[in-house]
Coordinates of C-alpha atoms and ligand atoms in Angstrom, one line a residue:
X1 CA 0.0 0.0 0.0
X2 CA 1.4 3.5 -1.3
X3 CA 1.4 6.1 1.6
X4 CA -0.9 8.5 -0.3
X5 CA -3.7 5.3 0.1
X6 CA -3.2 5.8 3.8
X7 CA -3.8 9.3 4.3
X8 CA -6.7 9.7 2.2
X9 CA -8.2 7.2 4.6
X10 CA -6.8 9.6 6.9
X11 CA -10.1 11.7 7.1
X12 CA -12.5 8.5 7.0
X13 CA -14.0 7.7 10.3
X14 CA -12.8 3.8 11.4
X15 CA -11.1 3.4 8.2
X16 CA -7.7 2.8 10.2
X17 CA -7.0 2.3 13.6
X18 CA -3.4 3.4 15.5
X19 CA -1.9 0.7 17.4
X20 CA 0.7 0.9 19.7
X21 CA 2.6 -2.3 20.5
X22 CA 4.8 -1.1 23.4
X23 CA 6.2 2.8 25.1
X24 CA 9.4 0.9 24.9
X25 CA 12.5 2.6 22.6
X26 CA 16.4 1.9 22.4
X27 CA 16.8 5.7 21.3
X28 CA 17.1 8.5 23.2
X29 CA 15.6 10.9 20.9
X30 CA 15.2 14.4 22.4
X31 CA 11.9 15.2 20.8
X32 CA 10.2 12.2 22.0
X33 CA 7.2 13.3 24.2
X34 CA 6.8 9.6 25.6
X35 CA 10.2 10.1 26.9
X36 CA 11.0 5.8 25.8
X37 CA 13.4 4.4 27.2
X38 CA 14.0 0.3 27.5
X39 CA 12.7 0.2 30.6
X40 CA 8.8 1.3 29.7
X41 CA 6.2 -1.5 29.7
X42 CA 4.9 -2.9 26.4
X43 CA 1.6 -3.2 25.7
X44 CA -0.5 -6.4 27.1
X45 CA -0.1 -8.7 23.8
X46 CA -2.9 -10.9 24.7
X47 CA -5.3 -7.6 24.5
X48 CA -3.9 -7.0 21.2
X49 CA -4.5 -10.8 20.0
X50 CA -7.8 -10.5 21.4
X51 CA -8.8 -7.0 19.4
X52 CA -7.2 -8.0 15.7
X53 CA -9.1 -11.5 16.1
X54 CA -12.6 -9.1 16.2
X55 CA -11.9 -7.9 12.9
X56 CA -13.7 -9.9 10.1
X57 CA -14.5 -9.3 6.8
X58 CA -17.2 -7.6 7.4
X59 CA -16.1 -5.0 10.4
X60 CA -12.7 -4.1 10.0
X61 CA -10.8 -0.9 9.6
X62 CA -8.9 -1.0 6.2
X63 CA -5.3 0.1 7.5
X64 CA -3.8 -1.1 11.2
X65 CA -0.9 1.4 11.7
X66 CA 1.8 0.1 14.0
X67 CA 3.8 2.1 16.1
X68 CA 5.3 2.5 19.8
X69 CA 7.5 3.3 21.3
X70 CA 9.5 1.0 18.8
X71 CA 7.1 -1.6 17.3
X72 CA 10.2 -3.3 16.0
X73 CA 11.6 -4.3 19.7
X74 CA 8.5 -7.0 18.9
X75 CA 8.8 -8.3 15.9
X76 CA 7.0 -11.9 15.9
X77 CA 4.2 -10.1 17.9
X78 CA 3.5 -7.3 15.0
X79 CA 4.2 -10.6 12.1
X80 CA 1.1 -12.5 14.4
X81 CA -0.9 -9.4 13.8
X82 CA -0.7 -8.4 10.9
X83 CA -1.2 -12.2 9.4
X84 CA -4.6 -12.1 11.8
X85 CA -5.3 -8.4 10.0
X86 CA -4.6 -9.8 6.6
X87 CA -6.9 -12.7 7.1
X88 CA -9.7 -9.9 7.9
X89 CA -8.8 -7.9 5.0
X90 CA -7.2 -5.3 6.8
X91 CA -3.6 -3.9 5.6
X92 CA -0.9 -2.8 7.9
X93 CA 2.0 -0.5 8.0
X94 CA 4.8 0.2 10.8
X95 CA 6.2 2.8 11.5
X96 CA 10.3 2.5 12.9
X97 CA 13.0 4.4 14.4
X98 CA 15.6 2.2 12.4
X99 CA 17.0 1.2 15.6
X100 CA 18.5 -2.1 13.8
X101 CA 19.9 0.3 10.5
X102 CA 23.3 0.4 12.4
X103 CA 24.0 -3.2 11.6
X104 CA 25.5 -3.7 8.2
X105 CA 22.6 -5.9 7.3
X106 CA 19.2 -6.4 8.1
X107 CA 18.4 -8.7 11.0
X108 CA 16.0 -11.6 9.8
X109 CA 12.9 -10.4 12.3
X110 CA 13.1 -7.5 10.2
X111 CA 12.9 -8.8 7.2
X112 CA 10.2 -11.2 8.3
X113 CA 8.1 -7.8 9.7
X114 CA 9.2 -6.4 5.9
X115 CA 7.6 -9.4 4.5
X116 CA 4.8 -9.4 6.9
X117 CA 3.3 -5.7 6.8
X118 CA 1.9 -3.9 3.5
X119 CA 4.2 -0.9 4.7
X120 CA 7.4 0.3 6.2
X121 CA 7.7 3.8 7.2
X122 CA 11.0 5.2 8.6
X123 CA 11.4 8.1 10.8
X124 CA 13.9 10.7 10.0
X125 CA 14.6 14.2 11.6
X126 CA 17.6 15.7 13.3
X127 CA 16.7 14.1 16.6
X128 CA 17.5 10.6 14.9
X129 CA 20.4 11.7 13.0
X130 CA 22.6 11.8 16.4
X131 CA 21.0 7.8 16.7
X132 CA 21.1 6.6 13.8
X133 CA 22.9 8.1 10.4
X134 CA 21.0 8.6 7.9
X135 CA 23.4 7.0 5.5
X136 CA 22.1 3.3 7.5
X137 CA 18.7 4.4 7.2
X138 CA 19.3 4.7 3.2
X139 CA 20.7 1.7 3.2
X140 CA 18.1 -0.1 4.7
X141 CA 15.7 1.6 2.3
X142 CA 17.7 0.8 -0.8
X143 CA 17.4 -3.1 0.4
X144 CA 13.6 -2.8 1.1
X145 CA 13.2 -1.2 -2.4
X146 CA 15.0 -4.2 -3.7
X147 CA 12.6 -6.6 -2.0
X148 CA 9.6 -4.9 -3.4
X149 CA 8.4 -3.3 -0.1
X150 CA 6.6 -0.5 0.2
X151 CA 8.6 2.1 2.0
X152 CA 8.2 5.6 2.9
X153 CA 10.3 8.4 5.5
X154 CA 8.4 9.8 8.1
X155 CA 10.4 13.3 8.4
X156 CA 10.0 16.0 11.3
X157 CA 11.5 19.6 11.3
X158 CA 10.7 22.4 12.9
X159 CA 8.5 24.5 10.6
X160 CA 8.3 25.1 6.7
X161 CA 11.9 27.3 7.1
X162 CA 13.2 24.7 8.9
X163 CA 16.9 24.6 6.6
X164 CA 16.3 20.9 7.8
X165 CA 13.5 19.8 6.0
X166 CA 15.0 21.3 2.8
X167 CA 18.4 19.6 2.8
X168 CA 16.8 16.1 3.4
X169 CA 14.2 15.9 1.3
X170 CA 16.6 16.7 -1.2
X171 CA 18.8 14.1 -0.2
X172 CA 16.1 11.8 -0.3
X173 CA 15.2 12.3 -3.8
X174 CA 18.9 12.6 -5.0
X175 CA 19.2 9.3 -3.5
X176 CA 16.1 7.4 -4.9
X177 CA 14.6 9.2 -7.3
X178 CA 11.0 9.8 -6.5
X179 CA 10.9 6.3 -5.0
X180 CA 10.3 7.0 -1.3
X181 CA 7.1 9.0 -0.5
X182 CA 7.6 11.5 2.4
X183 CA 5.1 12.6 5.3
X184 CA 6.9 15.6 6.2
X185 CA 5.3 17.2 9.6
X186 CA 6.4 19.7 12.4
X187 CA 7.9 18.9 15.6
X188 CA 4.6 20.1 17.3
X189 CA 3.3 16.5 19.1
X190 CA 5.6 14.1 19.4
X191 CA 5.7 10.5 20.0
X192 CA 5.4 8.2 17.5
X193 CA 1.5 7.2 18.0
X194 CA 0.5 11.2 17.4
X195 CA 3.0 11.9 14.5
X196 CA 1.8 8.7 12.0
X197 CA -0.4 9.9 9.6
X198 CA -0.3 13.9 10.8
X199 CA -0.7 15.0 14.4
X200 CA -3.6 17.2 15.4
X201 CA -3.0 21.0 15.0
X202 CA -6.5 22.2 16.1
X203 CA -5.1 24.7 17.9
X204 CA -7.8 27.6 16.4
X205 CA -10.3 27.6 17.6
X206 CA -13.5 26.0 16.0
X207 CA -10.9 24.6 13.7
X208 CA -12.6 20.8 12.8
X209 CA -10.6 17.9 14.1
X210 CA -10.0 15.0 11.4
X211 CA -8.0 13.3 14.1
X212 CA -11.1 11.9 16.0
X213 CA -11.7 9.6 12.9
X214 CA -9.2 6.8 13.8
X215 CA -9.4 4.7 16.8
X216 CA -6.0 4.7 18.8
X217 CA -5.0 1.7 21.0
X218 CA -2.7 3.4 23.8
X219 CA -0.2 2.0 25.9
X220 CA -2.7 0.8 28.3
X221 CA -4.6 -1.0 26.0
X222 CA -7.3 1.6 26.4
X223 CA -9.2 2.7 23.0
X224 CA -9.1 6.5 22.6
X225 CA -11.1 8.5 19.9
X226 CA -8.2 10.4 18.8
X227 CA -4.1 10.3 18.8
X228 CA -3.2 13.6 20.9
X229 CA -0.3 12.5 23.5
X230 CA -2.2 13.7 26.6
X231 CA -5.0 11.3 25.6
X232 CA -3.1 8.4 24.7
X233 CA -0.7 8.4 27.6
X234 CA -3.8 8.9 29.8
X235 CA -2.7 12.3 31.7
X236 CA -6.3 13.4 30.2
X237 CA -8.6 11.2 28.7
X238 CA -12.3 12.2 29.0
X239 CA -15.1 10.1 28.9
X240 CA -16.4 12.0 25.1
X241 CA -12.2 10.5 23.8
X242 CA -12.5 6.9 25.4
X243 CA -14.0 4.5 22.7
X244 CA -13.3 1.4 24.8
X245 CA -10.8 -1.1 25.7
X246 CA -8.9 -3.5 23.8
X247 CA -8.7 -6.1 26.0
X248 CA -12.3 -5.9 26.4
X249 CA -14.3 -4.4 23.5
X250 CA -14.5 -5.7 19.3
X251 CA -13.7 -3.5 16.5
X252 CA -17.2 -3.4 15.4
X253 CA -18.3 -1.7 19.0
X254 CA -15.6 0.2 18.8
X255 CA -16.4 1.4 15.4
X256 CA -20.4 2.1 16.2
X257 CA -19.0 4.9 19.1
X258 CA -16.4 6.7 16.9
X259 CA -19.4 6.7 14.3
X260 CA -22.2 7.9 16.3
X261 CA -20.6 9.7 19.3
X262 CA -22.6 12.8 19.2
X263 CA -19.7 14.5 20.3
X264 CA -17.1 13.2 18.0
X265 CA -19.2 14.5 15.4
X266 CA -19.5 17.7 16.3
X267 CA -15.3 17.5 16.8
X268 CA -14.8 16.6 13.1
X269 CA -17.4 18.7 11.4
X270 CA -17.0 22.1 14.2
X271 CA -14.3 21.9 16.3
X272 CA -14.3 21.7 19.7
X273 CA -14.7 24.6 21.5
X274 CA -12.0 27.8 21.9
X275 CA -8.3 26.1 22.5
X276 CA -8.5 23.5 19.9
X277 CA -7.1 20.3 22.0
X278 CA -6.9 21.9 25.3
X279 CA -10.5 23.1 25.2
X280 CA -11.6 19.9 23.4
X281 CA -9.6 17.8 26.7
X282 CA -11.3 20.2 28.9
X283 CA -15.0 20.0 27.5
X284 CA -16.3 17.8 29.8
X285 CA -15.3 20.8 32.5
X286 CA -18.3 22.7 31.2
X287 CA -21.6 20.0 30.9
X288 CA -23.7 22.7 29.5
X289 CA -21.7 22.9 26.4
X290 CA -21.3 19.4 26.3
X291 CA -25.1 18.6 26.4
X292 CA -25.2 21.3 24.0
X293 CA -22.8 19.5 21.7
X294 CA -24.8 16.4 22.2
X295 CA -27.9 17.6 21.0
X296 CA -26.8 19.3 18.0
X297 CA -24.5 16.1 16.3
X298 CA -26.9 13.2 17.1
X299 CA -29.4 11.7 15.4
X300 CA -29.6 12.2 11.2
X301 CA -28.5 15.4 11.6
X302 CA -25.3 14.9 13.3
X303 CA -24.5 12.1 11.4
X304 CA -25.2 14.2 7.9
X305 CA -22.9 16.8 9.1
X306 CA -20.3 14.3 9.8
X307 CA -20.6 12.5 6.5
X308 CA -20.6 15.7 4.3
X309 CA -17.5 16.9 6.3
X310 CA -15.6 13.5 5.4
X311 CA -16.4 13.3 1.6
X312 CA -15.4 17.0 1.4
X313 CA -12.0 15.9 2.8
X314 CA -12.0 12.9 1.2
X315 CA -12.6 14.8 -2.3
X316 CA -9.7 17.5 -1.6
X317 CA -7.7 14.5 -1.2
X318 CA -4.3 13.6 1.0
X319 CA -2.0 16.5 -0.2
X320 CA -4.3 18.9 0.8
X321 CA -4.9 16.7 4.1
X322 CA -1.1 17.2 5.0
X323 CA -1.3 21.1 3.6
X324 CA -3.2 20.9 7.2
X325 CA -2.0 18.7 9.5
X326 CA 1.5 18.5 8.1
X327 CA 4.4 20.5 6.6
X328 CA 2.9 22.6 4.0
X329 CA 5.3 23.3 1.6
X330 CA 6.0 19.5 1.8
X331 CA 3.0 18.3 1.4
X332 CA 3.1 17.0 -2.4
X333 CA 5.9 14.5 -1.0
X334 CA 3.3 12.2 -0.2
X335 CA 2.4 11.6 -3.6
X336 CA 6.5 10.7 -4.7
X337 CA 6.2 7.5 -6.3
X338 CA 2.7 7.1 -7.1
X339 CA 1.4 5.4 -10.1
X340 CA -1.7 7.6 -11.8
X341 CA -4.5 5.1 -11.6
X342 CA -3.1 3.4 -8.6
X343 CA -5.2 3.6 -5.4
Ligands
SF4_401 S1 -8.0 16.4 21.7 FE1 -9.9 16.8 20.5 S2 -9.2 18.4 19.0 FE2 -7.3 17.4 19.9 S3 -6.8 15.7 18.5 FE3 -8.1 14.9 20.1 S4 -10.2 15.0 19.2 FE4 -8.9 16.4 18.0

């Protein structure tokens, strides 16, 4: 799967779900707001068994995104799960800090993940640089190309005049062409859960929040309705972002609420109110609003708004998604590599 497939689902409500494997990370990256180390927990594997085998072919999300922490510290668990996806119909993709690219080749569990998922993302930024060179990381890209995997950078800089962004995106292309797809973002969230597939930026106000339309499995196994850091690693997670439990609840439950949460609804189509996430986190402060909110997005109403505000996304398509939530003047990297006609 081509990255530009995975954020035009980006926008569509349970067409992916985040899942995060463990908080544990062999890098010490300086940017990382899970602050990882190889001491965190991972997450309970037989709650993430349990939730892939709910998926079926008829209720399933279409992408399972991978991340951590580093998903790679657990390689046969993310191979298990993304053969039970597959089976479902679901596709997956991981995303990596390249932990392993400082080895002159590639160990066998990573190949076998390679083999396993339907796509390999890499981060790069200068927080990685002082882990891992960039030449390793190019070198395990050039050997992923060669196998026929689908591969694409994950890139972080500071802003759209970051000098950073500039000089390695170049480098990229000088080095492969127009090969590797990029999702170029700003240093804004962090962790490796928030960044995949654009972090929220609803800092306007009113601004509309397309990042309550994938599920999120957090390191607790908890389900939240969006991937903002203070929600997945639980410091605040209202009752209107919970969607369930993975150890507990099926995807098709946890589908129905991110559908038909009155709430949610009103979050993708309107925003939440003043303070983009901090207002939206604090919502539940203020039950008058809430109610208020509750009224207006349920029923066919609600549910109209919602579905009008997805196609429109859907229709402007993902380079315009990452005009938004990503690095602007970057945005067109997403498309690097895509055949016209393809998905
Ligand atoms: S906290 Fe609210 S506004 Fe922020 S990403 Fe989550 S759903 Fe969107």
């Amino acid at each position: 799967v081509h990255l530009r497939e995975i954020i035009a689902a980006r926008p569509v409500v349970g067409a992916g779900v985040l899942v995060t494997l463990t908080r544990r990370c062999p890098l010490h990256c300086a940017h990382c707001s899970t602050g990882s180390t190889m001491g965190d927990a991972h997450v309970d594997a037989a709650a993430l068994r349990r939730f892939f085998g709910t998926f079926s072919a008829d209720s399933r999300p279409d992408i399972a995104m991978l991340t951590g922490g580093e998903p790679l510290l657990r390689p046969r668990l993310v191979v298990e799960l993304a053969g039970v996806a597959r089976a479902a119909g679901t596709r997956t993709a991981v995303l990596t800090g390249g932990f392993f690219a400082r080895r002159a080749t590639i160990p066998g569990p990573v190949l076998r993940v390679a083999a396993a998922v339907d796509h390999f993302s890499i981060s790069v930024d200068a927080f990685h640089e002082r882990e891992v060179p960039r030449a390793d990381v190019f070198r395990v890209l050039a050997r992923l190309l060669d196998r026929g995997v689908a591969v694409s950078l994950h890139v972080v800089g500071t802003g759209a005049d970051d000098p950073y962004l500039a000089e390695v995106t170049a480098g990229v292309r000088r080095a492969f062409g127009a090969r590797v797809p990029m999702l170029v973002s700003e240093v804004r969230a962090a962790g490796r859960a928030a960044a995949w597939a654009a972090q929220a930026t609803t800092t306007d106000a009113a601004a509309p929040c397309a990042m309550a339309a994938w599920p999120v499995v957090a390191f607790d196994g908890a389900v939240t309705a969006c991937c903002n850091q203070e929600v997945v690693d639980g410091r605040a997670r209202p009752d209107h972002l919970r969607l369930g439990d993975a150890g507990q609840d099926g995807w098709a439950a946890v589908r129905e609420r991110a559908l038909a949460s009155p709430v949610l609804r009103m979050i993708r189509t309107l925003g939440p109110p003043g303070g983009g996430c901090a207002g939206c986190r604090r919502w539940g402060e203020d039950p008058v609003a809430l109610e208020r909110a509750r009224e207006t997005g349920s029923g066919p109403v609600g549910a109209l708004l919602d579905w009008e505000s997805t196609r429109r996304q859907v229709a402007a398509g993902p380079v315009a998604f990452l005009r938004r939530y990503g690095c602007p003047p970057y945005a067109d990297l997403v498309e690097a590599g895509h055949r016209p006609g393809a998905p």
